[in-house]
């Protein structure tokens, strides 16, 4: 029987470290779990998403946030930062969790157990 599990991968020591790395920017490419993912900061919260727009594949680095959505710089489609949904499409996003020893991102995978 298959079941969905989440593998948690540490990618920062603290939210303060992420704030410092981002500075005034909204987005920052980060190496996480062997991928180059996009860290997004909106209204003091952090999100981790794929750096590829689900519409026509544009890089989302440099995108801006509007009403809780990440807006693609190419055709301005917006994707909900919490769900990834927008314009009938889905932007892959990863949960972020703060733990005592750092900040972790969650990656879903199927397991036989
Ligand atoms: S490529 Fe992002 S909205 Fe078209």
PDB file of C-alpha atoms and ligand atoms in Angstrom:
ATOM      1  CA  UNK A   1       0.000   0.000   0.000  1.00  0.00           C
ATOM      2  CA  UNK A   2       1.357   3.389  -1.013  1.00  0.00           C
ATOM      3  CA  UNK A   3       1.204   6.346   1.297  1.00  0.00           C
ATOM      4  CA  UNK A   4       2.225   9.972   0.926  1.00  0.00           C
ATOM      5  CA  UNK A   5       4.973  11.112   3.251  1.00  0.00           C
ATOM      6  CA  UNK A   6       6.968  14.294   3.701  1.00  0.00           C
ATOM      7  CA  UNK A   7      10.748  14.454   3.898  1.00  0.00           C
ATOM      8  CA  UNK A   8      11.878  17.562   5.790  1.00  0.00           C
ATOM      9  CA  UNK A   9      15.101  19.220   4.678  1.00  0.00           C
ATOM     10  CA  UNK A  10      16.829  21.958   6.654  1.00  0.00           C
ATOM     11  CA  UNK A  11      17.704  24.963   4.491  1.00  0.00           C
ATOM     12  CA  UNK A  12      18.424  27.780   6.959  1.00  0.00           C
ATOM     13  CA  UNK A  13      19.323  28.295  10.580  1.00  0.00           C
ATOM     14  CA  UNK A  14      16.611  30.871  11.275  1.00  0.00           C
ATOM     15  CA  UNK A  15      14.033  33.226   9.765  1.00  0.00           C
ATOM     16  CA  UNK A  16      16.401  36.064  10.684  1.00  0.00           C
ATOM     17  CA  UNK A  17      18.998  34.524   8.361  1.00  0.00           C
ATOM     18  CA  UNK A  18      16.428  34.392   5.535  1.00  0.00           C
ATOM     19  CA  UNK A  19      15.412  38.010   6.141  1.00  0.00           C
ATOM     20  CA  UNK A  20      19.053  39.051   6.003  1.00  0.00           C
ATOM     21  CA  UNK A  21      19.642  37.149   2.744  1.00  0.00           C
ATOM     22  CA  UNK A  22      16.537  38.608   1.108  1.00  0.00           C
ATOM     23  CA  UNK A  23      17.137  42.179   2.205  1.00  0.00           C
ATOM     24  CA  UNK A  24      14.638  44.394   0.392  1.00  0.00           C
ATOM     25  CA  UNK A  25      13.927  41.788  -2.285  1.00  0.00           C
ATOM     26  CA  UNK A  26      10.709  39.797  -2.495  1.00  0.00           C
ATOM     27  CA  UNK A  27      12.292  36.711  -4.047  1.00  0.00           C
ATOM     28  CA  UNK A  28      15.593  34.879  -3.776  1.00  0.00           C
ATOM     29  CA  UNK A  29      16.831  31.698  -5.420  1.00  0.00           C
ATOM     30  CA  UNK A  30      17.948  29.144  -2.864  1.00  0.00           C
ATOM     31  CA  UNK A  31      19.510  25.717  -3.175  1.00  0.00           C
ATOM     32  CA  UNK A  32      17.202  23.345  -1.310  1.00  0.00           C
ATOM     33  CA  UNK A  33      17.156  19.563  -1.552  1.00  0.00           C
ATOM     34  CA  UNK A  34      19.274  19.594  -4.710  1.00  0.00           C
ATOM     35  CA  UNK A  35      16.972  22.048  -6.484  1.00  0.00           C
ATOM     36  CA  UNK A  36      17.070  25.762  -7.083  1.00  0.00           C
ATOM     37  CA  UNK A  37      13.842  26.946  -5.446  1.00  0.00           C
ATOM     38  CA  UNK A  38      12.403  30.389  -5.011  1.00  0.00           C
ATOM     39  CA  UNK A  39      12.089  31.830  -1.534  1.00  0.00           C
ATOM     40  CA  UNK A  40       9.340  34.451  -1.403  1.00  0.00           C
ATOM     41  CA  UNK A  41       8.741  36.977   1.344  1.00  0.00           C
ATOM     42  CA  UNK A  42       5.309  38.544   1.573  1.00  0.00           C
ATOM     43  CA  UNK A  43       4.016  40.576   4.511  1.00  0.00           C
ATOM     44  CA  UNK A  44       6.573  39.044   6.866  1.00  0.00           C
ATOM     45  CA  UNK A  45       5.855  35.440   5.878  1.00  0.00           C
ATOM     46  CA  UNK A  46       8.044  33.112   3.868  1.00  0.00           C
ATOM     47  CA  UNK A  47       7.069  30.731   1.091  1.00  0.00           C
ATOM     48  CA  UNK A  48       9.076  28.312  -0.983  1.00  0.00           C
ATOM     49  CA  UNK A  49       7.982  27.646  -4.566  1.00  0.00           C
ATOM     50  CA  UNK A  50       9.304  26.296  -7.826  1.00  0.00           C
ATOM     51  CA  UNK A  51      11.123  28.900  -9.916  1.00  0.00           C
ATOM     52  CA  UNK A  52       9.150  28.052 -13.030  1.00  0.00           C
ATOM     53  CA  UNK A  53       5.784  29.539 -13.912  1.00  0.00           C
ATOM     54  CA  UNK A  54       3.194  26.826 -14.669  1.00  0.00           C
ATOM     55  CA  UNK A  55       1.810  28.947 -17.522  1.00  0.00           C
ATOM     56  CA  UNK A  56       4.682  29.096 -20.022  1.00  0.00           C
ATOM     57  CA  UNK A  57       7.698  28.297 -17.896  1.00  0.00           C
ATOM     58  CA  UNK A  58       9.066  31.766 -17.162  1.00  0.00           C
ATOM     59  CA  UNK A  59      11.498  32.126 -14.280  1.00  0.00           C
ATOM     60  CA  UNK A  60       9.694  33.639 -11.325  1.00  0.00           C
ATOM     61  CA  UNK A  61      12.745  35.256  -9.766  1.00  0.00           C
ATOM     62  CA  UNK A  62      11.958  38.956  -9.582  1.00  0.00           C
ATOM     63  CA  UNK A  63       8.197  38.376  -9.443  1.00  0.00           C
ATOM     64  CA  UNK A  64       6.228  40.538  -7.042  1.00  0.00           C
ATOM     65  CA  UNK A  65       3.455  39.790  -4.560  1.00  0.00           C
ATOM     66  CA  UNK A  66      -0.075  41.142  -4.705  1.00  0.00           C
ATOM     67  CA  UNK A  67      -2.939  40.210  -2.375  1.00  0.00           C
ATOM     68  CA  UNK A  68      -1.273  36.993  -1.236  1.00  0.00           C
ATOM     69  CA  UNK A  69      -0.356  35.977  -4.771  1.00  0.00           C
ATOM     70  CA  UNK A  70       2.976  35.699  -6.538  1.00  0.00           C
ATOM     71  CA  UNK A  71       2.581  37.542  -9.839  1.00  0.00           C
ATOM     72  CA  UNK A  72       4.588  36.219 -12.774  1.00  0.00           C
ATOM     73  CA  UNK A  73       6.544  38.974 -14.528  1.00  0.00           C
ATOM     74  CA  UNK A  74       5.720  37.635 -18.023  1.00  0.00           C
ATOM     75  CA  UNK A  75       1.936  37.601 -18.362  1.00  0.00           C
ATOM     76  CA  UNK A  76       1.075  38.673 -14.821  1.00  0.00           C
ATOM     77  CA  UNK A  77      -0.810  35.549 -13.808  1.00  0.00           C
ATOM     78  CA  UNK A  78      -1.059  35.358 -10.028  1.00  0.00           C
ATOM     79  CA  UNK A  79      -0.577  32.225  -7.939  1.00  0.00           C
ATOM     80  CA  UNK A  80      -1.826  31.940  -4.384  1.00  0.00           C
ATOM     81  CA  UNK A  81       1.226  31.704  -2.140  1.00  0.00           C
ATOM     82  CA  UNK A  82      -0.501  29.302   0.263  1.00  0.00           C
ATOM     83  CA  UNK A  83      -2.051  26.887  -2.234  1.00  0.00           C
ATOM     84  CA  UNK A  84      -0.125  27.467  -5.458  1.00  0.00           C
ATOM     85  CA  UNK A  85      -3.407  27.792  -7.365  1.00  0.00           C
ATOM     86  CA  UNK A  86      -4.073  30.472  -9.944  1.00  0.00           C
ATOM     87  CA  UNK A  87      -5.523  30.886 -13.445  1.00  0.00           C
ATOM     88  CA  UNK A  88      -6.526  27.211 -13.470  1.00  0.00           C
ATOM     89  CA  UNK A  89      -2.879  26.239 -12.990  1.00  0.00           C
ATOM     90  CA  UNK A  90      -0.788  25.077 -10.063  1.00  0.00           C
ATOM     91  CA  UNK A  91       2.553  26.422  -8.900  1.00  0.00           C
ATOM     92  CA  UNK A  92       4.440  23.756  -6.950  1.00  0.00           C
ATOM     93  CA  UNK A  93       5.043  24.967  -3.422  1.00  0.00           C
ATOM     94  CA  UNK A  94       6.658  23.463  -0.357  1.00  0.00           C
ATOM     95  CA  UNK A  95       5.658  23.795   3.300  1.00  0.00           C
ATOM     96  CA  UNK A  96       8.074  25.584   5.591  1.00  0.00           C
ATOM     97  CA  UNK A  97       8.446  24.668   9.235  1.00  0.00           C
ATOM     98  CA  UNK A  98      10.428  26.331  12.000  1.00  0.00           C
ATOM     99  CA  UNK A  99      12.116  23.927  14.396  1.00  0.00           C
ATOM    100  CA  UNK A 100      14.475  24.406  17.333  1.00  0.00           C
ATOM    101  CA  UNK A 101      17.525  23.824  15.127  1.00  0.00           C
ATOM    102  CA  UNK A 102      16.456  25.704  12.012  1.00  0.00           C
ATOM    103  CA  UNK A 103      14.053  26.177   9.117  1.00  0.00           C
ATOM    104  CA  UNK A 104      12.902  23.139   7.157  1.00  0.00           C
ATOM    105  CA  UNK A 105      11.148  22.643   3.831  1.00  0.00           C
ATOM    106  CA  UNK A 106       8.849  19.676   3.219  1.00  0.00           C
ATOM    107  CA  UNK A 107       8.984  17.482   0.106  1.00  0.00           C
ATOM    108  CA  UNK A 108       6.226  14.968  -0.522  1.00  0.00           C
ATOM    109  CA  UNK A 109       7.039  11.482  -1.737  1.00  0.00           C
ATOM    110  CA  UNK A 110       5.302   8.147  -2.039  1.00  0.00           C
ATOM    111  CA  UNK A 111       6.319   5.322   0.239  1.00  0.00           C
ATOM    112  CA  UNK A 112       5.491   1.643   0.278  1.00  0.00           C
ATOM    113  CA  UNK A 113       5.325   1.712   4.065  1.00  0.00           C
TER     114      UNK A 113
HETATM  115  S1  LIG B   1       4.758  32.564 -18.190  1.00  0.00           S
HETATM  116 FE1  LIG B   1       4.058  33.185 -16.234  1.00  0.00          FE
HETATM  117  S2  LIG B   1       2.117  34.019 -16.629  1.00  0.00           S
HETATM  118 FE2  LIG B   1       2.817  33.366 -18.541  1.00  0.00          FE
END
